[in-house]
mmCIF file of C-alpha atoms and ligand atoms in Angstrom:
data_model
loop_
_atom_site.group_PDB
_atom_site.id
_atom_site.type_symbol
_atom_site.label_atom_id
_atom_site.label_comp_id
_atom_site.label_asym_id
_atom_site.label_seq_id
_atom_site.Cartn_x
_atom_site.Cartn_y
_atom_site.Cartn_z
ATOM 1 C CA UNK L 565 0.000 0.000 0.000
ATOM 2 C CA UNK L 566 1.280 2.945 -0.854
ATOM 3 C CA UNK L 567 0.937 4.697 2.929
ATOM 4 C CA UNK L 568 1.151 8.635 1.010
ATOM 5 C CA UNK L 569 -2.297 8.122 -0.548
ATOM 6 C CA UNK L 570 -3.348 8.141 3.221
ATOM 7 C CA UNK L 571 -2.475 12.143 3.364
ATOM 8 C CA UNK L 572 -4.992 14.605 1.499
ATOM 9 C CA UNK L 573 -4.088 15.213 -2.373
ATOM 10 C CA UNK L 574 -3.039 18.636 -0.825
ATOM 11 C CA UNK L 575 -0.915 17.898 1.497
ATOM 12 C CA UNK L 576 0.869 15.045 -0.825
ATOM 13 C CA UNK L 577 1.687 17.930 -3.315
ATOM 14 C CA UNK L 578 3.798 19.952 -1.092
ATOM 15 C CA UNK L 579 7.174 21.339 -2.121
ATOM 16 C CA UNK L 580 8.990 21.058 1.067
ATOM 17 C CA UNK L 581 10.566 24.396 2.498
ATOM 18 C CA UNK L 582 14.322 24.345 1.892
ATOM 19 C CA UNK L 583 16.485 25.867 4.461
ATOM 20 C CA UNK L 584 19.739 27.250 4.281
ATOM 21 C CA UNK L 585 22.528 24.654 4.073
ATOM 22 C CA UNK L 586 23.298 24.352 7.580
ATOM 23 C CA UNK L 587 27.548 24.444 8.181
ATOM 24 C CA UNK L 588 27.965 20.704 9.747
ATOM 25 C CA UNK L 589 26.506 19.587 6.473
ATOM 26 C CA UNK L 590 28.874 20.791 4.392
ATOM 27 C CA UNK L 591 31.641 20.833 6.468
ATOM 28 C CA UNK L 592 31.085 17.240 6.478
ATOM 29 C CA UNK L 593 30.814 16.853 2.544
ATOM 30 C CA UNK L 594 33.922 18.806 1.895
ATOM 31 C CA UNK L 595 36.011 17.548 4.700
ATOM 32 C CA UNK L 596 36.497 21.265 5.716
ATOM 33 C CA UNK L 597 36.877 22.842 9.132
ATOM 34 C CA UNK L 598 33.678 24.009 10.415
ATOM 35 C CA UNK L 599 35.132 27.170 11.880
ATOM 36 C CA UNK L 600 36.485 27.656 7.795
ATOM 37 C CA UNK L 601 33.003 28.061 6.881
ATOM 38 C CA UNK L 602 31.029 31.355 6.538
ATOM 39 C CA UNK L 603 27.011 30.890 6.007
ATOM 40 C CA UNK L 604 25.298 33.880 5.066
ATOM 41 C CA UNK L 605 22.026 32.130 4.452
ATOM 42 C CA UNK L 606 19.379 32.429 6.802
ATOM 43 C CA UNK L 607 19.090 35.885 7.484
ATOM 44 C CA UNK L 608 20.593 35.437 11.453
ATOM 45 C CA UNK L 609 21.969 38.578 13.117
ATOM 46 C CA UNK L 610 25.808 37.938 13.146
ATOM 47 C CA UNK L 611 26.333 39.722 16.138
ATOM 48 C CA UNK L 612 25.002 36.864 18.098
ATOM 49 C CA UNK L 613 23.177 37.316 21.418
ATOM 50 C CA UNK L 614 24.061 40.182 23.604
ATOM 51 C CA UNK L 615 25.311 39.571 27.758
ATOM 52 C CA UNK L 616 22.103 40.426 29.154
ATOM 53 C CA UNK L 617 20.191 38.204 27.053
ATOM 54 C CA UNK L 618 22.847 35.115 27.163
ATOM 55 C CA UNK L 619 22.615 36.003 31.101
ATOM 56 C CA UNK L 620 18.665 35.606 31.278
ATOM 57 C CA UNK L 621 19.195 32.569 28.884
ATOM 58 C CA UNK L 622 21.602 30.964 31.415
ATOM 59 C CA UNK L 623 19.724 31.886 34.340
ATOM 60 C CA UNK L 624 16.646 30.110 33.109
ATOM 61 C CA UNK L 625 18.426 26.758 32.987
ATOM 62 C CA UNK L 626 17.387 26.120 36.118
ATOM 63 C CA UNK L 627 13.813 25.663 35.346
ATOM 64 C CA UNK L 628 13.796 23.321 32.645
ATOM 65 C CA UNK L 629 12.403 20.342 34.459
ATOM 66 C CA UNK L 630 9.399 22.286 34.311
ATOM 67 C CA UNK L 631 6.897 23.233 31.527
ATOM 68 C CA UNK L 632 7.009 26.742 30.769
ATOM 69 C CA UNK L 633 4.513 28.993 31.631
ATOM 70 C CA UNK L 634 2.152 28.411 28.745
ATOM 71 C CA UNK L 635 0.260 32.095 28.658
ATOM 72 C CA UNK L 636 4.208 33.883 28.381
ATOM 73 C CA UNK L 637 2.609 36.499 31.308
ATOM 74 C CA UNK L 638 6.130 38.333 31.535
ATOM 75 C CA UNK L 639 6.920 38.775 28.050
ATOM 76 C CA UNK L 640 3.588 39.611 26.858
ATOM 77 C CA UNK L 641 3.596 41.997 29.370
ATOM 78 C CA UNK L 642 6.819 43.413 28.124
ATOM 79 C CA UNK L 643 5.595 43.750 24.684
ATOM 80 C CA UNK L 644 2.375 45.073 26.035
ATOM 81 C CA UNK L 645 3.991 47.794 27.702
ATOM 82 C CA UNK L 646 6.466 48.621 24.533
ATOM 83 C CA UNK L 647 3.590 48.674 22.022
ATOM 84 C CA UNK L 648 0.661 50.061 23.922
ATOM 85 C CA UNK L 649 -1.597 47.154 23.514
ATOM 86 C CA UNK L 650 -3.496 45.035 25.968
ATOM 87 C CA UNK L 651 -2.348 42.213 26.472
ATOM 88 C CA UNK L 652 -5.309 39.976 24.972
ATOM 89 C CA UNK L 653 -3.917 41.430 21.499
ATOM 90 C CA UNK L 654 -0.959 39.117 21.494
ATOM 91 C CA UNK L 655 -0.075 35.636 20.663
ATOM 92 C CA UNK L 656 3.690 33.912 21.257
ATOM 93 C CA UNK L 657 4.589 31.653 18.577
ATOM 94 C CA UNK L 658 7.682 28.871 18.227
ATOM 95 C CA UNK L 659 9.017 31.587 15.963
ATOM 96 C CA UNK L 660 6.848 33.979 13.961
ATOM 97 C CA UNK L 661 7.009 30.833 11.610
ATOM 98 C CA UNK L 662 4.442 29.097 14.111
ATOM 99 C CA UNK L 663 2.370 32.612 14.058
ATOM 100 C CA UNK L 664 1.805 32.610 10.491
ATOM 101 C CA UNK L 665 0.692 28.326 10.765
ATOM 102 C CA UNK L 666 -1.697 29.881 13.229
ATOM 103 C CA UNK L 667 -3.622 32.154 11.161
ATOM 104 C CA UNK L 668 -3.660 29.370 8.570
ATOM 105 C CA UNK L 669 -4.909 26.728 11.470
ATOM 106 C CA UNK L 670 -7.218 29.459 12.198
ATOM 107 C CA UNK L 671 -8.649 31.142 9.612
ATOM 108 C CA UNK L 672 -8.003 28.493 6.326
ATOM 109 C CA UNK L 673 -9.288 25.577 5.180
ATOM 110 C CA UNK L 674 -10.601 23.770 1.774
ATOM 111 C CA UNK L 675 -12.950 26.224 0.269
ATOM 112 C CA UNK L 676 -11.426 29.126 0.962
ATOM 113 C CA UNK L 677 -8.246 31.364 -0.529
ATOM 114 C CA UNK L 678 -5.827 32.992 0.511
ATOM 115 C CA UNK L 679 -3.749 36.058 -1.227
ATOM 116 C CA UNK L 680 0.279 36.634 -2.027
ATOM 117 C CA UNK L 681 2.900 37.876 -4.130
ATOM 118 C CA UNK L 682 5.085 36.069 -6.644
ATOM 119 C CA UNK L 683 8.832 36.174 -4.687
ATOM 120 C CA UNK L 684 6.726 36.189 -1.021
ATOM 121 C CA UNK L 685 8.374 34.263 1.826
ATOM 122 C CA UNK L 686 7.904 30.597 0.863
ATOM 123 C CA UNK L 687 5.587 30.326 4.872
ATOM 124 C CA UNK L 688 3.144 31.153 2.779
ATOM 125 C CA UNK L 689 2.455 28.900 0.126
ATOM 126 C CA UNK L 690 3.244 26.445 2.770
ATOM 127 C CA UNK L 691 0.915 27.449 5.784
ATOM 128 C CA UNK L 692 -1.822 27.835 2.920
ATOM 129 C CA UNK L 693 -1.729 24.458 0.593
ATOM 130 C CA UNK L 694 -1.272 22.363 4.288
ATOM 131 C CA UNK L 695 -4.950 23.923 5.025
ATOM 132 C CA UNK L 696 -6.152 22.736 1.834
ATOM 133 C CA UNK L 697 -6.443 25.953 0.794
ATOM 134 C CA UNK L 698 -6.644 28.246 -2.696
ATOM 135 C CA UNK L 699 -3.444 29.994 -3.442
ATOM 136 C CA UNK L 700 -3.983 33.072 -5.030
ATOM 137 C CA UNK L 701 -0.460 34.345 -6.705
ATOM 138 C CA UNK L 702 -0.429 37.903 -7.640
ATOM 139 C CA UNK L 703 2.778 39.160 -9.817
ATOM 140 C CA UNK L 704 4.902 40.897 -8.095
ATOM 141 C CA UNK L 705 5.736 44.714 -9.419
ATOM 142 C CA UNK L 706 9.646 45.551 -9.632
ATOM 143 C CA UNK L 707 10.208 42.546 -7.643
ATOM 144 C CA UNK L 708 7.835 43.862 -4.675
ATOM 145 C CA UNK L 709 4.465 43.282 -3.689
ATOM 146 C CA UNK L 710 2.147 45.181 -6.484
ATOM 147 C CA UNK L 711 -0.862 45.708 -2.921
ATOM 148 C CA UNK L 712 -3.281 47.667 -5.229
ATOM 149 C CA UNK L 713 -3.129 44.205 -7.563
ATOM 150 C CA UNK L 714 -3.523 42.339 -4.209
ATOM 151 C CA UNK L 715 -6.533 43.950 -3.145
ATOM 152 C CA UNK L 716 -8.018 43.812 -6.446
ATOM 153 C CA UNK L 717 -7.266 40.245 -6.486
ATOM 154 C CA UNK L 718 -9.191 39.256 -2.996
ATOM 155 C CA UNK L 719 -12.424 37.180 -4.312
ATOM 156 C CA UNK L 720 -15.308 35.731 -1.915
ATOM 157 C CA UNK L 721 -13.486 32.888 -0.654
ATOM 158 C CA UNK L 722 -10.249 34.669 0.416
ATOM 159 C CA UNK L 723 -9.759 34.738 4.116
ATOM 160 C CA UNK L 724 -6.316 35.862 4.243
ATOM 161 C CA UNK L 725 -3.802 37.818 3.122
ATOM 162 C CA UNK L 726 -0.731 37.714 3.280
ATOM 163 C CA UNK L 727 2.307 40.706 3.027
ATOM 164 C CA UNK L 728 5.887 40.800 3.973
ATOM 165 C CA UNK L 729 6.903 43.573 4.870
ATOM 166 C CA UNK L 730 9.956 43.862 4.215
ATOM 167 C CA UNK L 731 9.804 40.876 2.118
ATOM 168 C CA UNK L 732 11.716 37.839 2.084
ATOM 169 C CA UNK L 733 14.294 37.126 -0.280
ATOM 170 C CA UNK L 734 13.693 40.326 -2.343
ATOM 171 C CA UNK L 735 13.998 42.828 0.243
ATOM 172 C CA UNK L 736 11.721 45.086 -1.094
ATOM 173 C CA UNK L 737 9.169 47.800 1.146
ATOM 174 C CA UNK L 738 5.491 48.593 0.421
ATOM 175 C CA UNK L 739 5.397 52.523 1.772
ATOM 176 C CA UNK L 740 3.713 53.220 4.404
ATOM 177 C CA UNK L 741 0.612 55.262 2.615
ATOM 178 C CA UNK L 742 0.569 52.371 -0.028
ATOM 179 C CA UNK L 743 -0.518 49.724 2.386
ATOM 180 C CA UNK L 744 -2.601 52.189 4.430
ATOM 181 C CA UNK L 745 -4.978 52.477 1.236
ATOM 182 C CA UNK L 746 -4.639 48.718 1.006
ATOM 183 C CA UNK L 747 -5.929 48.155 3.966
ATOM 184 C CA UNK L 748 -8.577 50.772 3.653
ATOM 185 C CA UNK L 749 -9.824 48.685 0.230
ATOM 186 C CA UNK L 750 -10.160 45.321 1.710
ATOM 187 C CA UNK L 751 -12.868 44.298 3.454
ATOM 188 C CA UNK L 752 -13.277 43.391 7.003
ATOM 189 C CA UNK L 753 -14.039 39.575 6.659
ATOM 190 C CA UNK L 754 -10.470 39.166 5.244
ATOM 191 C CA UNK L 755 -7.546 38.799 7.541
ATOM 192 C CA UNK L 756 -4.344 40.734 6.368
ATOM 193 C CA UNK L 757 -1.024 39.685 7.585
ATOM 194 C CA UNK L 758 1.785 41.906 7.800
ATOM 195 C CA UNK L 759 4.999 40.145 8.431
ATOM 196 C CA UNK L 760 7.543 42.382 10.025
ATOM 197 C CA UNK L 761 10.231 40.021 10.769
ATOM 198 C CA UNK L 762 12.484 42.733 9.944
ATOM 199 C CA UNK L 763 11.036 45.475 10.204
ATOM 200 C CA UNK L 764 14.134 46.562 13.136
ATOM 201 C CA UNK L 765 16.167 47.036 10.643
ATOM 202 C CA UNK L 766 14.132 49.967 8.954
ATOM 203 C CA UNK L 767 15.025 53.219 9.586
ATOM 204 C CA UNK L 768 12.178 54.449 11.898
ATOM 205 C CA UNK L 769 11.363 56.600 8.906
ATOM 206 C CA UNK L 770 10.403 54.060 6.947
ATOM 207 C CA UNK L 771 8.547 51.858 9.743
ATOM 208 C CA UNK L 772 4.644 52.292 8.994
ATOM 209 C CA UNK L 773 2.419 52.969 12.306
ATOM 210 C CA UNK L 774 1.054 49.602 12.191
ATOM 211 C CA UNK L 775 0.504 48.834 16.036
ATOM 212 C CA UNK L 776 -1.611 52.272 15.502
ATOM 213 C CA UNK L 777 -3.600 50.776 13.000
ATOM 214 C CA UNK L 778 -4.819 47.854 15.013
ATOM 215 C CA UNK L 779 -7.325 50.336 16.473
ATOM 216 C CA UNK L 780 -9.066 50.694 12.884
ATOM 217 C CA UNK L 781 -8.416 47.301 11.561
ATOM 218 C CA UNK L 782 -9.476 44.221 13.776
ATOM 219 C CA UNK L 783 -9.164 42.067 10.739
ATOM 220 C CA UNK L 784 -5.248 43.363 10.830
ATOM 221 C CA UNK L 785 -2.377 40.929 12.200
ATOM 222 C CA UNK L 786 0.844 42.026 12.820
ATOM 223 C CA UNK L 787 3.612 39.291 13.009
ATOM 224 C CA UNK L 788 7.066 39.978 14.318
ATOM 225 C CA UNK L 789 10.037 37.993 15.351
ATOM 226 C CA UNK L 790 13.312 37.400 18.130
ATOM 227 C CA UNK L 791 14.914 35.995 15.229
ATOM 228 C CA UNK L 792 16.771 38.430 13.398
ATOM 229 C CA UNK L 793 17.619 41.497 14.826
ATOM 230 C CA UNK L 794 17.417 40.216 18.429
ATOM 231 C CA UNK L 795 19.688 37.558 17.490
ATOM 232 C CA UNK L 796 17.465 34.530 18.661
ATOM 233 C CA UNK L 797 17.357 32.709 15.683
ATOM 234 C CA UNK L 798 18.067 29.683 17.337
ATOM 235 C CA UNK L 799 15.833 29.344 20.186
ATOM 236 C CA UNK L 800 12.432 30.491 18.606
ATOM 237 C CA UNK L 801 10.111 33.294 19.385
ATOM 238 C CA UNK L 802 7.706 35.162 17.587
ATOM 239 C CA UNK L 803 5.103 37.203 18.414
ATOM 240 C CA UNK L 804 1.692 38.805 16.552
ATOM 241 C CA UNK L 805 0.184 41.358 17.712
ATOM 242 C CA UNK L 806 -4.222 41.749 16.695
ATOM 243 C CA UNK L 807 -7.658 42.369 17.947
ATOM 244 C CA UNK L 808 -8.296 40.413 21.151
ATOM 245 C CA UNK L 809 -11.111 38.115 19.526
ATOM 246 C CA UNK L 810 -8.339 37.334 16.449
ATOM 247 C CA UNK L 811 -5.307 36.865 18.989
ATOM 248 C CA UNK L 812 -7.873 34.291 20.863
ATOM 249 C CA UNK L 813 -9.070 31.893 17.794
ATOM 250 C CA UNK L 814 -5.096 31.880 17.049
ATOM 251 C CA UNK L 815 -4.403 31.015 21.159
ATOM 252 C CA UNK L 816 -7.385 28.250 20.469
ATOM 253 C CA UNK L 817 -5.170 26.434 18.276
ATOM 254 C CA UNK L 818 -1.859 26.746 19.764
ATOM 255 C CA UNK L 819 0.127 24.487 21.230
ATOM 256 C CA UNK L 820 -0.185 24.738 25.345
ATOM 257 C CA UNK L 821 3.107 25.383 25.519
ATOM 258 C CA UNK L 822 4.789 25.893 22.363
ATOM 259 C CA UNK L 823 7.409 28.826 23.020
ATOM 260 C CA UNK L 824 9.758 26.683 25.850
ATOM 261 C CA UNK L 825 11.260 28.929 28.985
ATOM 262 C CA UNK L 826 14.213 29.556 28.135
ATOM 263 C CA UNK L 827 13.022 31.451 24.808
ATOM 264 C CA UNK L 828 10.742 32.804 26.987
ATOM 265 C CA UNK L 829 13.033 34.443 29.492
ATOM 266 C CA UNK L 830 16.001 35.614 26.652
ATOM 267 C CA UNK L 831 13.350 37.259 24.350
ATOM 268 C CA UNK L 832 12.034 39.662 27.495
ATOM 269 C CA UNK L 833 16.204 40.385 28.379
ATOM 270 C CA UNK L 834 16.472 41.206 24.404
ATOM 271 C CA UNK L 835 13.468 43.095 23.969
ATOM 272 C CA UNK L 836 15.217 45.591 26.979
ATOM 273 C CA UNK L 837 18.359 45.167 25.837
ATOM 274 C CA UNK L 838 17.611 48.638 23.323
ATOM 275 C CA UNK L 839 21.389 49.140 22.441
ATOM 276 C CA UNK L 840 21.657 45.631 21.457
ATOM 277 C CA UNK L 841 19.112 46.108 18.584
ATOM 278 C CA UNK L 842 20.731 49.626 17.877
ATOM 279 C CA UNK L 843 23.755 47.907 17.415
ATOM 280 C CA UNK L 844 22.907 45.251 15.307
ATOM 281 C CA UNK L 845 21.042 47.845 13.079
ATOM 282 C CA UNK L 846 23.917 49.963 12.810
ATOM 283 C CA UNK L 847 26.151 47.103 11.706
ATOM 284 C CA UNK L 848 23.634 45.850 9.467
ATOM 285 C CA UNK L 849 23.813 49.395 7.920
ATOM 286 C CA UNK L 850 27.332 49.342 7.362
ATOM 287 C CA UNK L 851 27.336 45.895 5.920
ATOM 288 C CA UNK L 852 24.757 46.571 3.080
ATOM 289 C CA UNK L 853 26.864 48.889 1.760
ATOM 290 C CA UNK L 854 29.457 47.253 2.097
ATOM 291 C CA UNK L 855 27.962 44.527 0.080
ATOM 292 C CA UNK L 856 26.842 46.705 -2.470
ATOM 293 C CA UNK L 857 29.661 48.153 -3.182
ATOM 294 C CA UNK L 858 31.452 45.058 -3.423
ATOM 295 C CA UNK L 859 28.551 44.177 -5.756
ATOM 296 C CA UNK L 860 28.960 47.190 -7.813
ATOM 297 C CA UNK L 861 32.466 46.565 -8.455
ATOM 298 C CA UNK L 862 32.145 43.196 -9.940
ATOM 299 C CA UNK L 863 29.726 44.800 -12.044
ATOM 300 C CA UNK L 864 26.543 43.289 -10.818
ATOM 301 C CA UNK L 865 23.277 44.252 -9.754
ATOM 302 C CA UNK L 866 20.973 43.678 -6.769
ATOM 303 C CA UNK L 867 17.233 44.103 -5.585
ATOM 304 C CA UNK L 868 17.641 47.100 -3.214
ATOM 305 C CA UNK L 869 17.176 46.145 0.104
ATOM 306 C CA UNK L 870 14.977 47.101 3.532
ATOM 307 C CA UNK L 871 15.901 43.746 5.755
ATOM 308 C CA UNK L 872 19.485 42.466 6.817
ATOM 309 C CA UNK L 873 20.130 40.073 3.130
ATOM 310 C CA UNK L 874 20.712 41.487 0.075
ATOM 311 C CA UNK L 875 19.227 39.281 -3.749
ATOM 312 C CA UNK L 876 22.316 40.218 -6.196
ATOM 313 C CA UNK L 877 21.669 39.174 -9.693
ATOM 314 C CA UNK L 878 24.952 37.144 -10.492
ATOM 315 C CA UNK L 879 23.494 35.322 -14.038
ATOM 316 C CA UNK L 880 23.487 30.981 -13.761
ATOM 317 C CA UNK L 881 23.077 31.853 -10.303
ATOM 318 C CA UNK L 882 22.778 27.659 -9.578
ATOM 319 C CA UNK L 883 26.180 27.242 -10.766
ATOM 320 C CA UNK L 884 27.430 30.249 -8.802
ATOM 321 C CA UNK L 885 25.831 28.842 -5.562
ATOM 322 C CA UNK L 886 27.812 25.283 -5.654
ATOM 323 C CA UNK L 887 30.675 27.440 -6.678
ATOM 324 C CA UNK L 888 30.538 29.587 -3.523
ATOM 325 C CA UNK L 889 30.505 26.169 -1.369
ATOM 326 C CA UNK L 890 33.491 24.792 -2.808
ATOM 327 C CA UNK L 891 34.979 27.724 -1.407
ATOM 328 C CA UNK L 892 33.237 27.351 2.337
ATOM 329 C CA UNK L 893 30.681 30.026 1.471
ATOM 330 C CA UNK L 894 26.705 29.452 1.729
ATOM 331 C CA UNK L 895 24.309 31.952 0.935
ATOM 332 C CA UNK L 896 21.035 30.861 -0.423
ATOM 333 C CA UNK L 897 19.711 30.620 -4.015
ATOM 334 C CA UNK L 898 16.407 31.717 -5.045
ATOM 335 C CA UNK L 899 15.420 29.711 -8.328
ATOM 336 C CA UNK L 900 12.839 27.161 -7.531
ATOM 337 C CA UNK L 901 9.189 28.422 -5.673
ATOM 338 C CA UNK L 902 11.324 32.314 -5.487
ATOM 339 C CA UNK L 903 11.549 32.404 -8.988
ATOM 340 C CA UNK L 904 14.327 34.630 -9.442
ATOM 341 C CA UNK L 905 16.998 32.173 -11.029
ATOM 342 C CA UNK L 906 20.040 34.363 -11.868
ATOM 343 C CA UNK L 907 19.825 35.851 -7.941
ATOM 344 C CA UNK L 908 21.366 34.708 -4.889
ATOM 345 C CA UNK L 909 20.157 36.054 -1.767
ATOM 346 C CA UNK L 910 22.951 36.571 0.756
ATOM 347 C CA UNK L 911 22.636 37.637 4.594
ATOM 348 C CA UNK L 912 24.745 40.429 6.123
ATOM 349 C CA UNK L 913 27.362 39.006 8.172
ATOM 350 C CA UNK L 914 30.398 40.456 9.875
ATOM 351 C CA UNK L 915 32.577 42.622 8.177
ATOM 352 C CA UNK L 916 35.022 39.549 7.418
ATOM 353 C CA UNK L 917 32.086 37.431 6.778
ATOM 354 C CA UNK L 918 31.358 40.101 3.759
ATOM 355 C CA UNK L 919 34.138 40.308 2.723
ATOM 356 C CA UNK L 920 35.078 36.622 2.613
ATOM 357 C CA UNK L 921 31.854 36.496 0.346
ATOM 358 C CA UNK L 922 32.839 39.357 -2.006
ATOM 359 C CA UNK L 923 36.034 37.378 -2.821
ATOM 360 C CA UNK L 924 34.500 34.166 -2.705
ATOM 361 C CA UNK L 925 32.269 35.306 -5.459
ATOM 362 C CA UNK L 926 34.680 37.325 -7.518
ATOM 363 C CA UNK L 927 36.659 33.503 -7.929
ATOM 364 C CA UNK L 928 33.085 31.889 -8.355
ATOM 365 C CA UNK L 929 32.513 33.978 -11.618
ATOM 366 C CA UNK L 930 35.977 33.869 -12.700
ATOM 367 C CA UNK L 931 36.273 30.251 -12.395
HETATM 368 C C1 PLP F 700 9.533 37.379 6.120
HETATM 369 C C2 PLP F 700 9.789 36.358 7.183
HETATM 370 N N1 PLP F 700 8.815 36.058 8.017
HETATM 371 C C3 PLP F 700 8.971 35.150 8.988
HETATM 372 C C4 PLP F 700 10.165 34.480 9.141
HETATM 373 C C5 PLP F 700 10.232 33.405 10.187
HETATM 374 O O1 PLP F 700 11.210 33.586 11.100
HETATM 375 P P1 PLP F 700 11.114 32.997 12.561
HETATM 376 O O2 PLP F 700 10.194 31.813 12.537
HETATM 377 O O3 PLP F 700 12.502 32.636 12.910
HETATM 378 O O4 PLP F 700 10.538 34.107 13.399
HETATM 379 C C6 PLP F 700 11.228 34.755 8.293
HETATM 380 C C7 PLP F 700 12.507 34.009 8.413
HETATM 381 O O5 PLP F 700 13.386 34.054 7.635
HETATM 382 C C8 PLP F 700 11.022 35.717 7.277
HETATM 383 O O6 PLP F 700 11.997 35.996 6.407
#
């Protein structure tokens, strides 16, 4: 019997997500030293976790033969008291990954549709087809999300949509008065998603009032992240932030306990530990250009960028990729569900880290 006919025709058609190459993996297929290795391919904050945070982390050690405290009281109070809203409006998630499942688990299901852009962060083809839900695929304009095609494109059945903002792996920004009107056109009944994973590393210029907006739209979700510019990658905690009777359907299907104590306890030291995030934004800053200019002297061209990764166009970008990890360097490709074949998407690292890629990659398209 063949056991995957057991599984919905949905769920059987799947494209798996692919993650970065992690560095034990291919330190182990080219015999290399891990420490030789620079990966630049998950988007992680190369500064690593600041003292106060890796002191909160160690302290909560202690309390691991317990379960954690399933509601998160102290760090939604923390956020609560950084973004002004109650704290009924929020919902802790295994990583903002496990947010974005939970609008799916809550809101999706065979029948119904959900909306994104062509080059959106592959969670959401995912968290929509495992619902048995209708992807709706809108082309993306100048490699961004085109919102005015969006909202055009929500049709009875849509429950959700879905925006990244900044996006994920193009780096691209919908202004702030752009998705303002957007959510102005679409109706109520429709959950809208904005996933600001990275939105630390906008200038707070550029940052739309979102949490504001929560006040006019209940049918808005915001969904942010410890992972990046916190530097929690690792240990997993997201957060979203929406109106009390959307944050509870999402708590409904949650996991009792699925953000563990430890996460719990580093992501409120990191959410106080201000300079930290500063920090990381200001190196971030500095390493984007120096990127680009790197970039710029071999000639190429790049998607410019709002997040902490940078898409360069570099031609048979496949080729390039395996190139790159001959030579101990992994940064991520993009052909495949991103469709952007002649880009590679590459994180900013450490100012060695860069600049280990910018000669890694002049060899690559030499070679
Ligand atoms: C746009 C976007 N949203 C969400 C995530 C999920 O991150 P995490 O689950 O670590 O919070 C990522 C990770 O790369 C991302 O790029």
């Amino acid at each position: 019997m063949d056991l995957s006919e057991l599984s919905p025709a949905y769920v059987r058609s799947i494209a798996p997500y692919q993650p970065g190459k992690p560095i034990s993996e291919l330190a182990r297929e080219l015999g290399l030293d891990e420490r030789k290795i620079v990966k630049l391919a998950s988007n992680e904050n190369p500064r690593g976790v600041g003292p106060r945070t890796r002191a909160a982390i160690e302290g909560a050690f202690g309390d691991i033969a317990r379960y954690p405290d399933g509601n998160g009281y102290e760090l939604k109070l923390a956020l609560s008291k950084r973004y002004g809203v109650e704290m009924s409006q929020i919902v802790l998630g295994n990583g903002s990954n496990d947010v974005l499942e939970l609008v799916a688990l809550a809101f999706l299901g065979p029948g119904l549709s959900a909306v994104y852009s062509q080059h959106a962060f592959a969670v959401y083809p995912l968290a929509t087809q495992a619902r048995g839900a209708r992807a709706i695929v809108v082309p993306a304009r100048d490699f961004g999300h085109d919102v005015e095609a969006m909202a055009s494109a929500v049709a009875d059945d849509t429950r959700v949509v879905w925006i990244a903002n900044p996006n994920n792996p193009t780096g691209t920004l919908v202004a702030s008065e752009r998705l303002e009107a957007f959510m102005r056109r679409v109706p109520e009944r429709v959950i809208v998603v904005i996933d600001e994973a990275y939105n630390e590393y906008l200038h707070a210029n550029l940052r739309a009032p979102t949490v504001a907006w929560l006040k006019r739209h209940p049918n808005l979700v915001l969904s942010r992240t410890f992972s990046k510019a916190y530097g929690l990658a690792g240990l997993r905690v997201g957060y979203a932030l929406a109106h009390p009777s959307v944050a509870d359907l999402m708590n409904r299907v949650r996991q009792p306990f699925n953000v563990n104590g430890v996460a719990l306890a580093a992501a409120v030291a990191a959410l106080n530990d201000m300079e930290f995030v500063a920090r990381s934004y200001a190196d971030n800053l500095q390493g984007m250009r120096q990127i680009e200019e790197g970039a710029r002297a071999l000639g190429l061209d790049w998607i410019p960028s709002y997040g902490n990764f940078i898409t360069v166009r570099v031609g048979r970008a496949a080729e390039i990729y395996k190139r790159l990890l001959k030579r101990g360097v992994i940064v991520r490709p993009v052909g495949g569900g991103y469709q952007l074949p002649e880009h590679l998407r590459v994180t900013i690292g450490t100012a060695e880290e860069n600049e280990r890629f910018l000669s890694a990659l002049a060899a690559s398209l030499r070679e």
